[in-house]
Amino acid sequence: MASVGNAGVEGTSGPSAWWLQIVPVVVGLGGFGAYATFRAFEGAYFQWGPYLSPFYSPLIDVHHHYWPFSPALLILGGPLSFRLTCYYYRKAYYRAFFLDPPACSVAENPSRRYGGETCWPLLNGEMGKVHTCFIAIYRKPCKMVGIFRTEEDLHSALKKIEQLQERSEQLAVSGSRMFNPGWHLARDLKSMLTVSEAVTRSALARRESRGAHSRIDCPNLDAAWGKQNTVISRRGRSMELRQMPVPQMPGDLQSLLADEKGAGA
Amino acid sequence: MAEAILKIFRGTREGGELAEYRVPVAPGMVVLDALHHVQKHQAPDLALRWNCKAGKCGSCSAEVNGRPRLTCKTRMDALPQDKPITVLPMKAFPVIKDLVTDVSWNYRVNKKIPPFQPRAGTEWKMYQPDIDRVQEFRKCIECFLCQNVCHVLREHGKQEQFGGPRFFVRVAALEMDPLDGLSRTHLLKDQLGLGLCNITKCCTEVCPEGIRITDNAIIPLKERVVDDFYDPWHWLLRKLGKKVSKSVAEH
């Protein structure tokens, strides 16, 4: 499986100016590397007064009795191998000098073979329109059938819902069914409108304030409403509201509740 | 109100293009909010995965201005206001539609990893430092941004040979658990291709949970693989150890 995803679309080549991250490494570390290589092979000018270049410290066979090359080469192998195998530095080497990867989420040359750190010397690193309708439902009645309600608002919400019900007859979905929230919404819309209407009609009938239902025009709790539920049923194309008495609480629950009240008092 | 221009990938596996949308920018808005705005007002069929809107479910991964990110944790005001914001699906996985990609390859890799297996006669007690070490790996929300950014998968397409940072994190959690009795170094070396990682640390850079994937999971695992397969000193000790235990058994 090659990289598929968004390949080939314009603007996919990763963050712009990614090269800014590697320029300091190439200039600084690269420059030091070039300079250090030159000084190491030079084999001269490594002492000045009491000072000795670290590349030549300690002095080994400076007069070339046994080693014909620069003595620095005998010393530098140690720190160099430490540096090359250091996990921390390898990120800088791979990014800045091998461009593999040049920076995160930046495209690389696809034709290049990649072995990571599996071969010597790296060996595993020790080496439609539905939505306008939806928004209308969501926003308009939400404003009008919120927690604080008035008769006037509820009436206009009801009118709005009726208009939306008419509009929903012409519901259409764009795009395919795959991952299409609009399609789900189209399926849900009828029920949502029905529930919205039921909530609004019940809120209109309940001329009191109770819990999350606050009628600004009827601010007081009405004891009679505490004893009845609103039951809504369909009659033809319209809704019918009836008030039914709240079912009697079973005896065992009643006693439990009485206990709790007693304990809380 | 300020307005942002979003360029969102619209299309399927067969191909697609960047579509442009204009979205009003509100204070504190994140890219996921902007995508939802587009979905609500302009493109109801825009496909995107999201769930918690709080950076904990790992569903809304995408590439914002070329960087793999959780769209719910990318603030609009952190992006350049004068340029269009590009939102693309994750590149390392096949697109299903728009911003939704097929990440099922990850679940297949996950099945290769043998789960926690307690040592025989384990005493169920752990020291706090051991818990802390493993706890870091447990923070993973499986957004797969690390898998997406890893160039071994993204650029070199080594899905068949390589497990990816997410699963090195999972193996690390198991390997470093003092109560676990299994060794998974064979699996790491041969099936999960740990050696293919060249520790360039992009996985750590994109991790929304701040897991130090390279330093705390991958490098210690590489060292375990080295210990078991490449270290001559360990090899010698193992040989000697075998001989000693053999001669002890014979006598």
XYZ file of C-alpha atoms in Angstrom:
516
model
C 0.000 0.000 0.000
C 1.715 3.176 -1.142
C 0.761 6.515 0.234
C -2.654 7.167 -1.219
C -4.629 9.648 0.822
C -4.624 13.153 -0.450
C -1.690 12.621 -2.829
C -1.730 14.672 -5.949
C -3.925 17.455 -4.636
C -2.489 20.900 -4.838
C -1.272 22.203 -1.516
C -0.430 18.820 -0.048
C 3.289 19.290 0.068
C 3.337 19.898 3.786
C 4.002 23.021 5.760
C 5.500 25.862 3.790
C 9.050 27.007 4.567
C 9.937 23.637 6.104
C 13.508 24.142 4.858
C 13.922 26.916 7.428
C 14.250 24.177 10.052
C 17.197 22.470 8.387
C 19.110 25.479 7.055
C 20.808 26.223 10.417
C 21.830 22.559 10.726
C 23.219 22.403 7.205
C 25.096 25.708 7.586
C 26.241 25.285 11.193
C 26.874 21.580 11.527
C 27.852 21.173 7.862
C 30.247 24.100 8.061
C 31.798 22.780 11.261
C 32.103 19.329 9.697
C 33.923 20.695 6.646
C 36.212 22.871 8.759
C 36.917 20.057 11.226
C 37.700 17.616 8.403
C 40.148 20.070 6.893
C 41.853 20.749 10.219
C 42.000 17.053 11.058
C 43.752 16.116 7.837
C 45.945 19.192 7.830
C 48.222 17.802 10.551
C 49.683 21.219 11.374
C 49.019 24.403 13.402
C 47.530 22.494 16.348
C 49.597 24.126 19.042
C 49.644 27.760 20.025
C 51.534 28.775 23.115
C 50.348 26.563 25.964
C 47.175 25.602 24.058
C 46.641 22.321 22.248
C 43.827 21.712 19.761
C 41.359 19.148 21.188
C 41.554 17.285 17.866
C 45.199 16.510 18.633
C 44.917 15.941 22.357
C 46.694 13.867 23.595
C 49.638 14.193 21.270
C 50.344 10.843 19.617
C 53.323 10.260 17.402
C 53.551 13.855 16.160
C 56.860 13.111 14.483
C 55.395 10.375 12.301
C 57.544 7.460 13.414
C 54.729 4.922 13.207
C 51.754 6.821 11.775
C 52.324 8.620 8.494
C 49.014 10.604 8.561
C 47.704 13.410 10.703
C 47.627 12.372 14.414
C 44.135 13.874 14.710
C 42.756 10.923 12.752
C 43.794 8.599 15.594
C 41.848 10.630 18.103
C 38.774 11.809 16.254
C 37.444 8.308 15.578
C 36.381 8.090 19.223
C 34.183 11.191 19.565
C 33.014 10.827 15.976
C 31.608 7.359 16.547
C 29.912 8.639 19.701
C 28.319 11.430 17.713
C 27.212 9.212 14.846
C 25.571 6.675 17.098
C 23.882 9.225 19.348
C 20.121 8.889 19.113
C 19.657 12.573 19.711
C 21.860 13.744 16.851
C 20.638 11.262 14.312
C 17.424 13.207 13.857
C 19.488 16.189 12.674
C 21.622 14.071 10.329
C 18.734 12.282 8.674
C 16.663 15.395 8.243
C 19.301 17.911 7.174
C 21.783 15.805 5.215
C 19.811 12.802 3.964
C 16.435 14.597 3.609
C 14.805 11.415 4.814
C 12.467 13.043 5.804
C 13.500 16.674 5.222
C 10.840 17.756 7.748
C 7.612 16.344 9.122
C 4.856 15.682 6.558
C 6.976 16.902 3.672
C 6.957 14.827 0.506
C 10.076 12.833 -0.319
C 11.429 11.443 -3.545
C 9.205 8.369 -4.028
C 11.666 6.516 -6.241
C 14.294 6.293 -3.510
C 14.746 2.999 -1.709
C 14.360 3.090 2.031
C 15.883 0.699 4.551
C 15.791 2.809 7.683
C 18.286 1.489 10.177
C 18.079 -2.152 9.184
C 21.394 -2.558 7.420
C 24.990 -2.264 8.524
C 26.308 -0.030 10.041
C 22.975 1.225 11.315
C 21.490 -2.140 12.227
C 18.325 -1.335 14.020
C 19.550 1.916 15.279
C 22.265 0.815 17.542
C 23.514 0.948 15.280
C -29.171 21.187 0.271
C -30.628 22.360 1.525
C -31.570 20.063 4.319
C -29.432 22.142 6.536
C -31.131 25.483 6.061
C -34.266 23.684 7.187
C -32.416 22.130 10.096
C -30.975 25.419 11.238
C -34.404 26.928 11.114
C -35.730 24.254 13.463
C -32.748 24.405 15.669
C -32.627 28.124 16.025
C -36.122 29.520 15.729
C -38.097 27.307 18.098
C -35.070 27.098 20.341
C -35.319 30.808 20.782
C -39.061 30.662 21.283
C -39.469 27.363 23.126
C -36.471 27.755 25.385
C -36.612 27.560 29.157
C -38.327 30.942 29.430
C -41.550 30.932 27.448
C -44.447 33.243 26.754
C -47.747 32.494 25.053
C -46.953 34.853 22.209
C -43.569 33.260 21.477
C -45.036 29.783 21.662
C -47.713 30.710 19.126
C -45.176 32.099 16.690
C -42.982 29.020 17.212
C -45.948 26.850 16.333
C -46.500 28.832 13.161
C -42.829 28.468 12.279
C -42.961 24.701 12.813
C -45.986 24.476 10.529
C -44.106 26.357 7.831
C -41.146 24.025 8.241
C -43.441 21.020 7.992
C -44.683 22.349 4.661
C -41.147 22.952 3.486
C -40.030 19.514 4.585
C -42.327 18.027 1.938
C -39.755 19.164 -0.640
C -36.818 17.749 1.273
C -33.840 16.714 -0.862
C -30.367 15.438 -0.001
C -27.234 16.287 -1.953
C -24.178 14.067 -2.285
C -23.799 10.334 -1.725
C -25.088 8.471 1.341
C -21.525 7.819 2.531
C -20.643 9.726 5.728
C -23.348 12.234 4.873
C -24.857 13.825 7.975
C -27.396 15.577 5.738
C -28.808 12.193 4.833
C -29.302 11.254 8.481
C -30.908 14.586 9.112
C -33.342 14.071 6.265
C -34.353 10.783 7.900
C -34.711 12.418 11.306
C -36.419 15.610 10.268
C -39.999 14.356 10.382
C -39.623 13.104 13.942
C -37.834 16.261 14.989
C -40.636 18.429 13.703
C -43.239 16.201 15.367
C -41.469 16.406 18.712
C -40.998 20.163 18.360
C -44.692 20.599 17.741
C -45.642 18.362 20.661
C -43.325 20.233 23.030
C -44.667 23.600 21.912
C -48.338 22.589 22.194
C -47.815 21.126 25.661
C -45.957 24.242 26.757
C -48.866 26.370 25.518
C -51.370 24.362 27.492
C -49.379 24.341 30.695
C -50.225 27.759 32.077
C -47.867 27.620 35.041
C -44.087 27.478 35.743
C -42.551 24.197 36.814
C -38.966 22.935 36.647
C -37.352 23.791 33.330
C -40.671 25.086 31.991
C -40.822 28.783 32.903
C -43.779 30.682 31.559
C -42.919 34.345 32.029
C -46.618 35.141 31.629
C -47.644 32.527 34.256
C -44.827 32.591 36.811
C -46.510 30.624 39.616
C -46.636 26.910 40.330
C -50.141 25.518 39.906
C -50.806 22.587 42.262
C -53.436 21.187 39.881
C -50.812 20.695 37.124
C -48.727 18.623 39.490
C -51.425 15.967 39.412
C -51.815 15.680 35.634
C -49.771 14.751 32.586
C -50.311 15.930 29.037
C -50.877 13.079 26.614
C -50.639 13.804 22.910
C -52.142 11.644 20.232
C -52.600 11.977 16.516
C -55.938 12.790 15.008
C -55.717 12.880 11.198
C -52.972 15.339 10.432
C -53.209 17.237 13.692
C -52.288 16.682 17.326
C -54.764 16.226 20.111
C -53.888 17.131 23.690
C -55.511 15.550 26.715
C -54.779 15.896 30.391
C -54.559 12.607 32.243
C -54.203 12.231 35.986
C -50.682 11.283 37.138
C -50.713 7.559 38.053
C -50.817 6.804 41.762
C -47.357 6.080 43.216
C -47.044 2.429 44.353
C -47.168 1.949 48.114
C -43.564 0.766 48.572
C -42.174 3.762 46.673
C -44.376 6.094 48.653
C -43.026 4.781 51.939
C -39.442 5.055 50.634
C -40.009 8.666 49.681
C -41.602 9.380 53.044
C -38.541 7.889 54.750
C -36.199 10.042 52.723
C -38.155 13.140 53.508
C -38.109 12.219 57.168
C -34.355 11.656 57.074
C -33.697 14.937 55.303
C -35.809 16.990 57.739
C -16.880 39.580 12.059
C -13.623 38.318 10.560
C -13.908 35.748 7.833
C -11.643 32.812 7.072
C -11.277 30.997 3.779
C -11.124 27.234 4.090
C -9.889 25.005 1.303
C -11.219 21.552 2.084
C -10.529 18.333 0.214
C -13.752 17.080 -1.337
C -13.649 13.738 -3.042
C -13.210 10.000 -2.768
C -10.520 7.425 -3.455
C -11.019 8.000 -7.174
C -9.941 11.606 -6.852
C -11.026 14.994 -5.660
C -10.196 18.637 -5.393
C -9.962 21.459 -2.909
C -13.255 23.292 -2.495
C -13.311 26.801 -1.068
C -15.634 27.907 1.729
C -15.935 31.158 3.654
C -16.587 30.901 7.363
C -17.096 33.660 9.952
C -14.463 33.431 12.681
C -15.640 33.657 16.291
C -13.335 34.075 19.298
C -11.873 30.791 20.518
C -12.953 28.978 17.366
C -11.092 25.815 16.321
C -10.802 24.307 12.848
C -13.380 21.632 13.703
C -15.894 24.399 14.488
C -15.181 25.906 11.087
C -15.720 22.509 9.427
C -19.018 22.137 11.261
C -20.016 25.598 10.110
C -19.362 24.555 6.522
C -21.335 21.371 7.085
C -24.275 23.249 8.570
C -24.505 26.092 6.114
C -22.842 25.208 2.861
C -22.066 21.525 2.365
C -24.352 19.213 4.349
C -22.702 16.188 2.766
C -19.175 17.116 3.919
C -17.769 13.933 5.461
C -15.659 14.208 8.597
C -15.081 12.162 11.725
C -15.439 13.817 15.102
C -16.747 12.903 18.474
C -15.726 14.585 21.702
C -14.519 18.025 20.531
C -12.100 17.899 23.445
C -8.973 16.214 22.117
C -9.705 12.914 23.829
C -11.419 10.688 21.276
C -8.820 10.924 18.517
C -11.357 11.045 15.683
C -10.873 14.423 14.013
C -7.321 13.971 12.715
C -6.589 15.851 9.483
C -3.870 17.921 7.888
C -4.279 21.631 8.517
C -2.019 23.774 6.357
C 0.028 20.659 5.680
C 0.508 19.698 9.333
C -1.132 16.595 10.793
C -3.318 17.805 13.659
C -6.468 17.212 15.630
C -8.856 19.772 14.129
C -10.527 20.213 17.528
C -7.244 21.323 19.062
C -6.189 23.682 16.284
C -7.290 27.216 17.004
C -8.192 29.423 14.063
C -6.339 32.353 15.622
C -3.139 30.306 15.681
C -3.179 30.072 11.876
C -2.224 32.849 9.441
C -5.392 34.925 8.959
C -4.476 36.360 5.580
C -4.132 33.049 3.749
C -6.662 30.301 3.050
C -6.546 27.395 5.499
C -6.167 24.039 3.780
C -7.772 21.010 5.408
C -6.864 17.645 3.908
C -7.449 14.046 4.982
C -4.512 12.106 6.458
C -2.160 11.206 3.652
C -0.917 7.841 4.879
C -4.361 6.229 4.789
C -6.720 5.686 1.841
C -9.463 8.292 1.594
C -13.020 7.057 1.942
C -14.685 10.404 1.422
C -13.615 14.010 1.982
C -11.790 14.060 5.339
C -12.656 10.490 6.329
C -9.901 7.928 5.803
C -9.756 4.158 6.128
C -7.560 3.503 9.166
C -8.352 -0.215 9.423
C -4.732 -1.142 8.636
C -3.905 0.001 12.180
C -6.308 -2.489 13.697
C -4.721 -5.292 11.701
C -1.270 -4.344 13.028
C -2.665 -4.215 16.550
C -3.766 -7.844 16.292
C -0.131 -8.935 15.826
C 0.777 -7.783 19.346
C 0.296 -10.394 22.067
C -1.591 -8.778 24.958
C -0.481 -8.479 28.589
C 0.486 -11.816 30.083
C 1.353 -11.840 33.776
C 4.461 -13.648 34.998
C 3.800 -16.947 36.693
C 3.155 -16.370 40.395
C 3.062 -12.594 40.026
C 2.596 -10.594 43.140
C 0.122 -7.910 42.048
C 2.057 -4.950 43.342
C 3.765 -2.162 41.427
C 6.067 0.664 42.391
C 4.949 4.176 41.518
C 7.837 4.853 39.061
C 6.866 1.732 37.103
C 3.291 2.934 36.970
C 4.326 6.411 35.840
C 6.497 4.993 33.063
C 3.686 2.912 31.630
C 1.035 5.538 32.273
C 2.544 7.860 29.689
C 1.913 5.291 26.957
C -1.625 4.710 28.159
C -2.460 8.314 27.327
C -2.546 7.401 23.636
C -5.943 8.265 22.113
C -5.270 6.441 18.832
C -5.704 9.480 16.627
C -3.069 7.903 14.335
C -1.420 11.244 13.640
C 1.946 9.664 14.435
C 1.251 6.871 11.958
C 0.242 9.460 9.394
C 3.293 11.670 9.809
C 5.837 8.834 9.979
C 7.715 8.949 6.688
C 8.261 5.188 6.725
C 4.517 4.796 6.168
C 3.669 8.125 4.585
C 6.461 8.428 2.039
C 7.921 4.951 1.759
C 4.681 2.965 2.060
C 6.145 0.228 4.289
C 2.779 -0.747 5.762
C 3.529 -4.432 5.258
C 6.883 -4.405 7.077
C 6.411 -1.674 9.665
C 4.151 -1.275 12.682
C 4.403 2.478 13.192
C 4.888 4.662 16.283
C 1.439 4.003 17.740
C 2.172 0.320 18.078
C 5.677 0.829 19.395
C 3.993 2.840 22.133
C 1.655 -0.052 22.828
C 4.477 -2.602 22.846
C 6.524 -0.303 25.105
C 3.653 -0.165 27.605
C 3.600 -3.963 27.692
C 7.370 -4.511 27.653
C 7.965 -2.027 30.462
C 5.226 -3.419 32.637
C 7.063 -5.239 35.453
C 4.190 -7.697 35.839
C 4.272 -8.774 32.187
C 6.188 -11.955 31.443
C 6.399 -11.996 27.628
C 9.245 -10.768 25.443
C 8.177 -9.044 22.259
C 11.611 -8.303 20.806
C 11.232 -10.938 18.066
C 7.972 -9.341 17.037
C 9.548 -5.878 17.071
C 12.485 -6.948 14.949
C 10.797 -9.186 12.416
C 7.134 -8.257 12.155
C 6.900 -4.660 13.290
C 10.131 -3.611 11.544
C 11.440 -1.444 14.367
C 14.731 -1.057 12.486
C 12.990 0.887 9.736
C 12.504 3.776 12.132
C 15.336 6.247 11.725
C 14.280 8.228 14.800
C 13.597 11.528 13.069
C 11.003 12.292 15.756
C 8.077 13.542 13.680
C 5.764 11.223 15.649
C 6.738 12.975 18.875
C 6.188 16.360 17.259
C 2.593 15.654 16.239
C 1.388 13.700 19.297
C -1.561 15.658 20.761
C -1.126 13.843 24.075
C 2.525 14.889 24.311
C 3.794 11.315 24.569
C 7.579 11.304 24.060
C 7.178 8.510 21.541
C 10.740 8.451 20.203
C 12.619 9.039 23.431
C 10.530 6.992 25.833
C 9.104 4.207 23.664
C 11.037 3.658 20.438
C 14.629 4.160 21.592
C 14.304 1.899 24.680
C 12.685 -0.737 22.452
C 15.505 -0.435 19.916
C 17.917 -1.003 22.769
C 16.046 -4.116 23.854
C 16.219 -5.477 20.306
C 19.934 -4.716 20.209
C 20.441 -6.490 23.541
C 18.666 -9.593 22.308
C 20.002 -9.834 18.756
C 23.074 -7.722 18.059
C 25.095 -7.176 21.218
C 28.145 -9.546 21.146
C 28.632 -9.283 24.914
C 25.051 -10.322 25.611
C 25.419 -13.099 23.036
C 28.494 -14.426 24.825
C 26.814 -14.221 28.217
C 23.799 -16.096 26.897
C 26.035 -18.838 25.447
C 27.908 -19.189 28.727
C 24.688 -19.045 30.694
C 23.265 -21.890 28.624
C 26.357 -24.012 29.155
C 26.356 -23.345 32.875
C 22.674 -24.175 33.259
C 23.171 -27.266 31.103
C 26.066 -28.561 33.197
C 24.109 -27.766 36.373
C 21.208 -29.785 35.027
C 23.499 -32.696 34.090
C 25.067 -32.963 37.533
